[in-house]
Amino acid sequence: MSTLPTIRFSELDLNALSGVEGRLAVLVSPQGEMDAVARRANRLSRGALTRLVGSARFAKAKGGEVLSLAFPAGLAAEALDVVVLEKKASALDARRAGAALAKAAEGAAITLAAGSHRRAAELALGLALRSYDFLPHKTGEAAEKTLGAITLLLRDPAAVEVEAAPLLAAAEGAHLTRDLINEPANVLTTTAFADRLLELSALGVEVEVLEEADLEKLGMRMLLSVGQGSATPTKVVVMQWKGGETGAAPLALVGKGVVFDTGGISLKPGAGMEDMTMDMGGAGTVAGTMKALALRKAPANVVGLVGLVENMPSGEATRPGDVVTSMKGDTVEIINTDAEGRLVLGDVLWYAQERFAPAGVIDLATLTGAIIIGLGHENAGVFSNDDTLCGNFLKAAAAEGEGAWRMPMGPAYDRQLKSRIADMKNVGGRPAGSITAAQFLQRFVKEGTPWIHLDIAGVAHVKEDTAYAPAGATGWGVLALNRLVRDAFEAG
Ligand code: BES
Ligand code: MN
Ligand code: ZN
């Protein structure tokens, strides 16, 4: 399984620059100013950087871009990568520049001589995030490809390493999220998913798997109805990270883990159905966040709960028109078996509150196609009953460069869920499809529990490369949630 490449923080020795193998990268400001390292590389390469800075190519380059010179004379390196970056770059600019460098290197070993740049740790984070490839199902040459090591040459490597450690923990969490989301459904069955989560216990996370018999006893008929047509058993996995004060109410993260969504008896059209391997994106994001928190030993109590289930048609599958009873006790008329995510989350949300009395609940789900129509792939939909928690989350997401946009809610939308024969139906018609889905979830949130619902259908998995990830799973949300925990749920 892919994790982070090796990242080393080493003492800068200007006299050793000429011997660096692989790719050597230096920093030059958009105005063409060179730091001491770039000046030395310039001298060794007999003015290659001076000529680059004077070129039209450099004039067009923006901050955060990387310009590469192949086989520079006077250097052992196979390429001299010029990272265009302000001395006073923002954290996000530096992160983007690090990611651009990793992309340019295409997996080759990189030595970034960052000297004393104030954003060296963020450069490392960008490198780590973009050094990702999903290769477990390639054979032959592609399968042999391994990511080259990343070395940062620094004036004060020990201090940067300490600063970078929690950032790299978050990157490693995001990589786990991507690995889970990219994995096909015949490999990542509910059972395999639960097994992957059990591995987090090695990091100090308490992991517990609730099986179908347990879920029956708890009365989670709404959740179980989604999985009853599938051969892979429905499970709920509970992951507790107890880094905070003993007994302090935790933050609960709840994830939709539909390992494959055919739509069930309300079968989806065939075209593009293969993308529904990513319908466990919410659960994958919860898992990655728990890993990030554990790796950096976050001083907070956070519990992750995921509903793992497969939505398949069969002779035993739920029919449109069926009525099921939730753990809460409310009954639901299932109009459309493809609106299954809310059935999964409703029961897991209720269980999370009954068992943990959390200080706040955040659920994540690839819940609706409608959110993609509304917000595209740039922003997740944010729904909340609490302006403080929501404001904190939006701030964290903005600081991490993860798009998030708050959507409205209200009783008029809730009324769209009225059922003739049960307490509610599971769809609210075409208008405001993402909002009525959120209203459905809110019916399973207790009065007074601060709650956010994140509809990540548009951002969890994309068809094009992003700044930080190759096409496929993005890992969206791990950095924002990790920062939210740091800024709003940690003492001191
Ligand atoms: N998993 C889908 C939502 C989805 C769509 C995620 C596209 C990612 C990309 C969800 O279970 C679903 O099928 N939603 C339906 C709801 C409808 C039946 C009310 C939808 O969006 O069409
Ligand atoms: Mn569906
Ligand atoms: Zn779904």
PDB file of C-alpha atoms in Angstrom, residues 69-299:
ATOM      1  CA  LEU A  69      16.582  22.770 -16.699  1.00  0.00           C
ATOM      2  CA  ALA A  70      17.633  19.309 -17.904  1.00  0.00           C
ATOM      3  CA  PHE A  71      21.183  18.014 -17.333  1.00  0.00           C
ATOM      4  CA  PRO A  72      22.669  21.284 -16.113  1.00  0.00           C
ATOM      5  CA  ALA A  73      26.387  21.667 -16.759  1.00  0.00           C
ATOM      6  CA  GLY A  74      28.520  21.767 -13.605  1.00  0.00           C
ATOM      7  CA  LEU A  75      26.043  19.720 -11.562  1.00  0.00           C
ATOM      8  CA  ALA A  76      25.689  15.973 -11.067  1.00  0.00           C
ATOM      9  CA  ALA A  77      21.882  16.350 -10.903  1.00  0.00           C
ATOM     10  CA  GLU A  78      19.813  15.161 -13.861  1.00  0.00           C
ATOM     11  CA  ALA A  79      17.719  18.311 -13.603  1.00  0.00           C
ATOM     12  CA  LEU A  80      17.859  21.667 -11.890  1.00  0.00           C
ATOM     13  CA  ASP A  81      14.317  22.588 -10.864  1.00  0.00           C
ATOM     14  CA  VAL A  82      13.705  26.237 -10.218  1.00  0.00           C
ATOM     15  CA  VAL A  83      10.805  26.714  -7.831  1.00  0.00           C
ATOM     16  CA  VAL A  84       9.421  30.191  -8.320  1.00  0.00           C
ATOM     17  CA  LEU A  85       8.436  31.356  -4.838  1.00  0.00           C
ATOM     18  CA  GLU A  86       8.316  34.648  -2.937  1.00  0.00           C
ATOM     19  CA  LYS A  87      10.586  34.922   0.101  1.00  0.00           C
ATOM     20  CA  LYS A  88       7.466  35.948   2.031  1.00  0.00           C
ATOM     21  CA  ALA A  89       5.202  33.351   0.398  1.00  0.00           C
ATOM     22  CA  SER A  90       2.000  32.403   2.192  1.00  0.00           C
ATOM     23  CA  ALA A  91       1.683  28.890   3.587  1.00  0.00           C
ATOM     24  CA  LEU A  92      -0.662  27.880   0.770  1.00  0.00           C
ATOM     25  CA  ASP A  93       1.624  29.335  -1.917  1.00  0.00           C
ATOM     26  CA  ALA A  94       4.538  27.330  -0.554  1.00  0.00           C
ATOM     27  CA  ARG A  95       2.409  24.212  -0.357  1.00  0.00           C
ATOM     28  CA  ARG A  96       1.329  24.651  -3.969  1.00  0.00           C
ATOM     29  CA  ALA A  97       4.951  25.160  -5.014  1.00  0.00           C
ATOM     30  CA  GLY A  98       6.016  21.973  -3.222  1.00  0.00           C
ATOM     31  CA  ALA A  99       3.216  20.085  -4.961  1.00  0.00           C
ATOM     32  CA  ALA A 100       4.208  21.523  -8.350  1.00  0.00           C
ATOM     33  CA  LEU A 101       7.771  20.335  -7.723  1.00  0.00           C
ATOM     34  CA  ALA A 102       6.605  16.808  -6.887  1.00  0.00           C
ATOM     35  CA  LYS A 103       4.480  16.758 -10.034  1.00  0.00           C
ATOM     36  CA  ALA A 104       7.393  17.950 -12.185  1.00  0.00           C
ATOM     37  CA  ALA A 105       9.649  15.244 -10.709  1.00  0.00           C
ATOM     38  CA  GLU A 106       7.250  12.431 -11.712  1.00  0.00           C
ATOM     39  CA  GLY A 107       8.437  10.188  -8.913  1.00  0.00           C
ATOM     40  CA  ALA A 108      12.204  10.781  -9.276  1.00  0.00           C
ATOM     41  CA  ALA A 109      14.242  11.535  -6.163  1.00  0.00           C
ATOM     42  CA  ILE A 110      14.164  15.242  -5.277  1.00  0.00           C
ATOM     43  CA  THR A 111      16.626  17.281  -3.244  1.00  0.00           C
ATOM     44  CA  LEU A 112      15.132  20.665  -2.454  1.00  0.00           C
ATOM     45  CA  ALA A 113      17.797  23.036  -1.166  1.00  0.00           C
ATOM     46  CA  ALA A 114      15.457  25.370   0.702  1.00  0.00           C
ATOM     47  CA  GLY A 115      18.121  26.960   2.932  1.00  0.00           C
ATOM     48  CA  SER A 116      16.291  29.079   5.484  1.00  0.00           C
ATOM     49  CA  HIS A 117      13.005  29.684   3.651  1.00  0.00           C
ATOM     50  CA  ARG A 118      10.323  30.440   6.261  1.00  0.00           C
ATOM     51  CA  ARG A 119       7.843  28.101   4.566  1.00  0.00           C
ATOM     52  CA  ALA A 120      10.102  25.066   4.286  1.00  0.00           C
ATOM     53  CA  ALA A 121       7.677  22.893   6.279  1.00  0.00           C
ATOM     54  CA  GLU A 122       4.803  23.820   3.957  1.00  0.00           C
ATOM     55  CA  LEU A 123       7.006  23.046   0.960  1.00  0.00           C
ATOM     56  CA  ALA A 124       7.501  19.594   2.471  1.00  0.00           C
ATOM     57  CA  LEU A 125       3.750  19.202   2.927  1.00  0.00           C
ATOM     58  CA  GLY A 126       3.108  20.102  -0.718  1.00  0.00           C
ATOM     59  CA  LEU A 127       5.743  17.606  -1.827  1.00  0.00           C
ATOM     60  CA  ALA A 128       4.193  14.914   0.359  1.00  0.00           C
ATOM     61  CA  LEU A 129       0.630  15.528  -0.806  1.00  0.00           C
ATOM     62  CA  ARG A 130       1.498  15.428  -4.517  1.00  0.00           C
ATOM     63  CA  SER A 131       3.830  12.409  -4.208  1.00  0.00           C
ATOM     64  CA  TYR A 132       1.033   9.924  -4.708  1.00  0.00           C
ATOM     65  CA  ASP A 133       0.170   7.243  -7.188  1.00  0.00           C
ATOM     66  CA  PHE A 134      -2.320   4.385  -6.930  1.00  0.00           C
ATOM     67  CA  LEU A 135      -0.491   1.354  -8.300  1.00  0.00           C
ATOM     68  CA  PRO A 136      -1.641  -1.847  -6.522  1.00  0.00           C
ATOM     69  CA  HIS A 137      -3.503  -3.065  -9.609  1.00  0.00           C
ATOM     70  CA  LYS A 138      -0.796  -2.357 -12.179  1.00  0.00           C
ATOM     71  CA  THR A 139       1.516  -5.126 -13.237  1.00  0.00           C
ATOM     72  CA  GLY A 140       4.833  -5.079 -15.061  1.00  0.00           C
ATOM     73  CA  GLU A 141       6.884  -1.927 -15.306  1.00  0.00           C
ATOM     74  CA  ALA A 142       4.268   0.406 -13.839  1.00  0.00           C
ATOM     75  CA  ALA A 143       3.997  -1.757 -10.733  1.00  0.00           C
ATOM     76  CA  GLU A 144       7.744  -1.479 -10.119  1.00  0.00           C
ATOM     77  CA  LYS A 145       7.533   2.302  -9.978  1.00  0.00           C
ATOM     78  CA  THR A 146       8.360   3.552  -6.508  1.00  0.00           C
ATOM     79  CA  LEU A 147       8.496   7.136  -5.391  1.00  0.00           C
ATOM     80  CA  GLY A 148      12.003   8.512  -5.010  1.00  0.00           C
ATOM     81  CA  ALA A 149      13.082   9.928  -1.666  1.00  0.00           C
ATOM     82  CA  ILE A 150      12.610  13.612  -0.913  1.00  0.00           C
ATOM     83  CA  THR A 151      15.420  15.480   0.817  1.00  0.00           C
ATOM     84  CA  LEU A 152      15.206  19.029   2.122  1.00  0.00           C
ATOM     85  CA  LEU A 153      18.551  20.751   2.626  1.00  0.00           C
ATOM     86  CA  LEU A 154      18.137  23.344   5.341  1.00  0.00           C
ATOM     87  CA  ARG A 155      20.055  25.702   7.624  1.00  0.00           C
ATOM     88  CA  ASP A 156      18.089  24.387  10.609  1.00  0.00           C
ATOM     89  CA  PRO A 157      16.822  20.937   9.641  1.00  0.00           C
ATOM     90  CA  ALA A 158      15.845  19.890  13.176  1.00  0.00           C
ATOM     91  CA  ALA A 159      13.481  22.838  13.659  1.00  0.00           C
ATOM     92  CA  VAL A 160      11.844  22.359  10.265  1.00  0.00           C
ATOM     93  CA  GLU A 161      11.428  18.655  10.892  1.00  0.00           C
ATOM     94  CA  VAL A 162       9.577  19.385  14.134  1.00  0.00           C
ATOM     95  CA  GLU A 163       7.382  21.955  12.382  1.00  0.00           C
ATOM     96  CA  ALA A 164       6.682  19.599   9.473  1.00  0.00           C
ATOM     97  CA  ALA A 165       5.833  16.490  11.519  1.00  0.00           C
ATOM     98  CA  PRO A 166       2.157  17.309  12.200  1.00  0.00           C
ATOM     99  CA  LEU A 167       1.724  18.480   8.609  1.00  0.00           C
ATOM    100  CA  LEU A 168       3.135  15.237   7.259  1.00  0.00           C
ATOM    101  CA  ALA A 169       0.829  13.329   9.610  1.00  0.00           C
ATOM    102  CA  ALA A 170      -2.112  15.025   7.888  1.00  0.00           C
ATOM    103  CA  ALA A 171      -0.669  14.212   4.465  1.00  0.00           C
ATOM    104  CA  GLU A 172      -0.344  10.575   5.455  1.00  0.00           C
ATOM    105  CA  GLY A 173      -3.974  10.588   6.557  1.00  0.00           C
ATOM    106  CA  ALA A 174      -4.987  12.064   3.198  1.00  0.00           C
ATOM    107  CA  HIS A 175      -3.036   9.327   1.426  1.00  0.00           C
ATOM    108  CA  LEU A 176      -4.972   6.665   3.358  1.00  0.00           C
ATOM    109  CA  THR A 177      -8.228   8.346   2.327  1.00  0.00           C
ATOM    110  CA  ARG A 178      -7.125   8.288  -1.320  1.00  0.00           C
ATOM    111  CA  ASP A 179      -6.048   4.649  -1.127  1.00  0.00           C
ATOM    112  CA  LEU A 180      -9.439   3.651   0.261  1.00  0.00           C
ATOM    113  CA  ILE A 181     -11.431   5.712  -2.240  1.00  0.00           C
ATOM    114  CA  ASN A 182      -9.392   4.560  -5.245  1.00  0.00           C
ATOM    115  CA  GLU A 183      -9.773   0.887  -4.342  1.00  0.00           C
ATOM    116  CA  PRO A 184     -12.397  -1.023  -6.389  1.00  0.00           C
ATOM    117  CA  ALA A 185     -15.391  -2.594  -4.663  1.00  0.00           C
ATOM    118  CA  ASN A 186     -14.442  -6.221  -5.331  1.00  0.00           C
ATOM    119  CA  VAL A 187     -11.264  -5.581  -3.338  1.00  0.00           C
ATOM    120  CA  LEU A 188     -12.551  -3.108  -0.760  1.00  0.00           C
ATOM    121  CA  THR A 189     -15.557  -5.085   0.444  1.00  0.00           C
ATOM    122  CA  THR A 190     -17.092  -4.056   3.743  1.00  0.00           C
ATOM    123  CA  THR A 191     -15.004  -6.794   5.377  1.00  0.00           C
ATOM    124  CA  ALA A 192     -11.752  -5.638   3.787  1.00  0.00           C
ATOM    125  CA  PHE A 193     -12.588  -2.042   4.723  1.00  0.00           C
ATOM    126  CA  ALA A 194     -13.140  -3.004   8.355  1.00  0.00           C
ATOM    127  CA  ASP A 195      -9.833  -4.906   8.317  1.00  0.00           C
ATOM    128  CA  ARG A 196      -8.035  -1.820   7.011  1.00  0.00           C
ATOM    129  CA  LEU A 197      -9.540   0.234   9.831  1.00  0.00           C
ATOM    130  CA  LEU A 198      -8.478  -2.330  12.422  1.00  0.00           C
ATOM    131  CA  GLU A 199      -4.892  -1.566  11.363  1.00  0.00           C
ATOM    132  CA  LEU A 200      -5.291   1.871  12.957  1.00  0.00           C
ATOM    133  CA  SER A 201      -5.153   0.192  16.361  1.00  0.00           C
ATOM    134  CA  ALA A 202      -1.372  -0.013  15.884  1.00  0.00           C
ATOM    135  CA  LEU A 203      -1.386   3.804  16.204  1.00  0.00           C
ATOM    136  CA  GLY A 204      -3.383   3.789  19.434  1.00  0.00           C
ATOM    137  CA  VAL A 205      -6.860   4.140  17.959  1.00  0.00           C
ATOM    138  CA  GLU A 206      -9.409   1.865  19.678  1.00  0.00           C
ATOM    139  CA  VAL A 207     -11.213   0.121  16.836  1.00  0.00           C
ATOM    140  CA  GLU A 208     -14.354  -1.921  17.219  1.00  0.00           C
ATOM    141  CA  VAL A 209     -16.445  -3.631  14.530  1.00  0.00           C
ATOM    142  CA  LEU A 210     -20.216  -4.016  14.957  1.00  0.00           C
ATOM    143  CA  GLU A 211     -21.567  -6.929  12.898  1.00  0.00           C
ATOM    144  CA  GLU A 212     -25.056  -7.408  11.453  1.00  0.00           C
ATOM    145  CA  ALA A 213     -26.306  -9.235  14.555  1.00  0.00           C
ATOM    146  CA  ASP A 214     -25.164  -6.306  16.723  1.00  0.00           C
ATOM    147  CA  LEU A 215     -26.812  -3.821  14.392  1.00  0.00           C
ATOM    148  CA  GLU A 216     -30.073  -5.819  14.470  1.00  0.00           C
ATOM    149  CA  LYS A 217     -30.008  -5.679  18.277  1.00  0.00           C
ATOM    150  CA  LEU A 218     -29.467  -1.937  18.175  1.00  0.00           C
ATOM    151  CA  GLY A 219     -32.443  -1.600  15.829  1.00  0.00           C
ATOM    152  CA  MET A 220     -30.540  -0.145  12.889  1.00  0.00           C
ATOM    153  CA  ARG A 221     -33.092  -1.431  10.366  1.00  0.00           C
ATOM    154  CA  MET A 222     -32.685   1.651   8.197  1.00  0.00           C
ATOM    155  CA  LEU A 223     -28.973   0.959   7.696  1.00  0.00           C
ATOM    156  CA  LEU A 224     -29.455  -2.810   7.363  1.00  0.00           C
ATOM    157  CA  SER A 225     -32.119  -2.340   4.670  1.00  0.00           C
ATOM    158  CA  VAL A 226     -29.471  -0.836   2.388  1.00  0.00           C
ATOM    159  CA  GLY A 227     -27.175  -3.850   2.569  1.00  0.00           C
ATOM    160  CA  GLN A 228     -29.695  -6.671   2.532  1.00  0.00           C
ATOM    161  CA  GLY A 229     -29.287  -7.298  -1.205  1.00  0.00           C
ATOM    162  CA  SER A 230     -25.528  -7.678  -0.994  1.00  0.00           C
ATOM    163  CA  ALA A 231     -23.287 -10.649  -0.290  1.00  0.00           C
ATOM    164  CA  THR A 232     -20.843  -8.490   1.668  1.00  0.00           C
ATOM    165  CA  PRO A 233     -22.104  -7.952   5.236  1.00  0.00           C
ATOM    166  CA  THR A 234     -23.112  -4.581   6.640  1.00  0.00           C
ATOM    167  CA  LYS A 235     -20.846  -3.306   9.413  1.00  0.00           C
ATOM    168  CA  VAL A 236     -20.373  -0.260  11.581  1.00  0.00           C
ATOM    169  CA  VAL A 237     -16.805   0.470  12.639  1.00  0.00           C
ATOM    170  CA  VAL A 238     -16.149   2.683  15.651  1.00  0.00           C
ATOM    171  CA  MET A 239     -12.717   4.294  15.965  1.00  0.00           C
ATOM    172  CA  GLN A 240     -11.913   6.119  19.189  1.00  0.00           C
ATOM    173  CA  TRP A 241      -8.950   8.445  19.583  1.00  0.00           C
ATOM    174  CA  LYS A 242      -8.655   9.432  23.219  1.00  0.00           C
ATOM    175  CA  GLY A 243      -5.929  12.059  23.174  1.00  0.00           C
ATOM    176  CA  GLY A 244      -7.884  14.571  25.244  1.00  0.00           C
ATOM    177  CA  GLU A 245      -9.042  14.749  28.820  1.00  0.00           C
ATOM    178  CA  THR A 246     -10.555  11.562  30.178  1.00  0.00           C
ATOM    179  CA  GLY A 247     -14.322  11.726  30.008  1.00  0.00           C
ATOM    180  CA  ALA A 248     -14.459  14.954  27.957  1.00  0.00           C
ATOM    181  CA  ALA A 249     -17.180  14.769  25.295  1.00  0.00           C
ATOM    182  CA  PRO A 250     -15.631  13.880  21.937  1.00  0.00           C
ATOM    183  CA  LEU A 251     -16.112  15.286  18.482  1.00  0.00           C
ATOM    184  CA  ALA A 252     -17.852  12.610  16.402  1.00  0.00           C
ATOM    185  CA  LEU A 253     -17.044  12.117  12.726  1.00  0.00           C
ATOM    186  CA  VAL A 254     -19.588   9.995  10.878  1.00  0.00           C
ATOM    187  CA  GLY A 255     -18.935   8.646   7.386  1.00  0.00           C
ATOM    188  CA  LYS A 256     -21.033   7.130   4.604  1.00  0.00           C
ATOM    189  CA  GLY A 257     -19.262   3.955   3.582  1.00  0.00           C
ATOM    190  CA  VAL A 258     -21.241   2.562   0.648  1.00  0.00           C
ATOM    191  CA  VAL A 259     -18.519   0.403  -0.895  1.00  0.00           C
ATOM    192  CA  PHE A 260     -20.528   0.287  -4.109  1.00  0.00           C
ATOM    193  CA  ASP A 261     -23.767   1.996  -5.033  1.00  0.00           C
ATOM    194  CA  THR A 262     -25.667   0.348  -7.877  1.00  0.00           C
ATOM    195  CA  GLY A 263     -28.784   2.210  -6.793  1.00  0.00           C
ATOM    196  CA  GLY A 264     -30.316  -1.098  -5.694  1.00  0.00           C
ATOM    197  CA  ILE A 265     -33.714  -1.977  -7.223  1.00  0.00           C
ATOM    198  CA  SER A 266     -33.910   1.701  -8.311  1.00  0.00           C
ATOM    199  CA  LEU A 267     -30.929   0.766 -10.472  1.00  0.00           C
ATOM    200  CA  LYS A 268     -28.607   3.487 -11.732  1.00  0.00           C
ATOM    201  CA  PRO A 269     -27.983   3.822 -15.483  1.00  0.00           C
ATOM    202  CA  GLY A 270     -24.921   1.865 -16.650  1.00  0.00           C
ATOM    203  CA  ALA A 271     -22.866   4.760 -17.993  1.00  0.00           C
ATOM    204  CA  GLY A 272     -20.414   5.899 -15.349  1.00  0.00           C
ATOM    205  CA  MET A 273     -21.654   3.469 -12.727  1.00  0.00           C
ATOM    206  CA  GLU A 274     -18.063   2.344 -12.165  1.00  0.00           C
ATOM    207  CA  ASP A 275     -17.452   5.649 -10.377  1.00  0.00           C
ATOM    208  CA  MET A 276     -19.674   4.441  -7.539  1.00  0.00           C
ATOM    209  CA  THR A 277     -16.644   2.656  -6.060  1.00  0.00           C
ATOM    210  CA  MET A 278     -16.037   6.074  -4.481  1.00  0.00           C
ATOM    211  CA  ASP A 279     -19.357   6.071  -2.620  1.00  0.00           C
ATOM    212  CA  MET A 280     -17.484   5.212   0.569  1.00  0.00           C
ATOM    213  CA  GLY A 281     -15.678   8.562   0.354  1.00  0.00           C
ATOM    214  CA  GLY A 282     -17.179   9.866   3.585  1.00  0.00           C
ATOM    215  CA  ALA A 283     -15.971   6.811   5.495  1.00  0.00           C
ATOM    216  CA  GLY A 284     -12.584   7.042   3.779  1.00  0.00           C
ATOM    217  CA  THR A 285     -12.231  10.658   4.860  1.00  0.00           C
ATOM    218  CA  VAL A 286     -13.147   9.803   8.446  1.00  0.00           C
ATOM    219  CA  ALA A 287     -10.524   7.031   8.405  1.00  0.00           C
ATOM    220  CA  GLY A 288      -7.821   9.329   7.019  1.00  0.00           C
ATOM    221  CA  THR A 289      -8.624  11.997   9.589  1.00  0.00           C
ATOM    222  CA  MET A 290      -8.418   9.493  12.452  1.00  0.00           C
ATOM    223  CA  LYS A 291      -5.032   8.369  11.140  1.00  0.00           C
ATOM    224  CA  ALA A 292      -3.788  11.963  10.934  1.00  0.00           C
ATOM    225  CA  LEU A 293      -4.933  12.676  14.501  1.00  0.00           C
ATOM    226  CA  ALA A 294      -3.316   9.515  15.830  1.00  0.00           C
ATOM    227  CA  LEU A 295      -0.037  10.096  13.975  1.00  0.00           C
ATOM    228  CA  ARG A 296       0.332  13.564  15.436  1.00  0.00           C
ATOM    229  CA  LYS A 297      -1.010  12.420  18.807  1.00  0.00           C
ATOM    230  CA  ALA A 298      -3.674  15.120  18.841  1.00  0.00           C
ATOM    231  CA  PRO A 299      -4.616  16.175  22.395  1.00  0.00           C
TER     232      PRO A 299
END
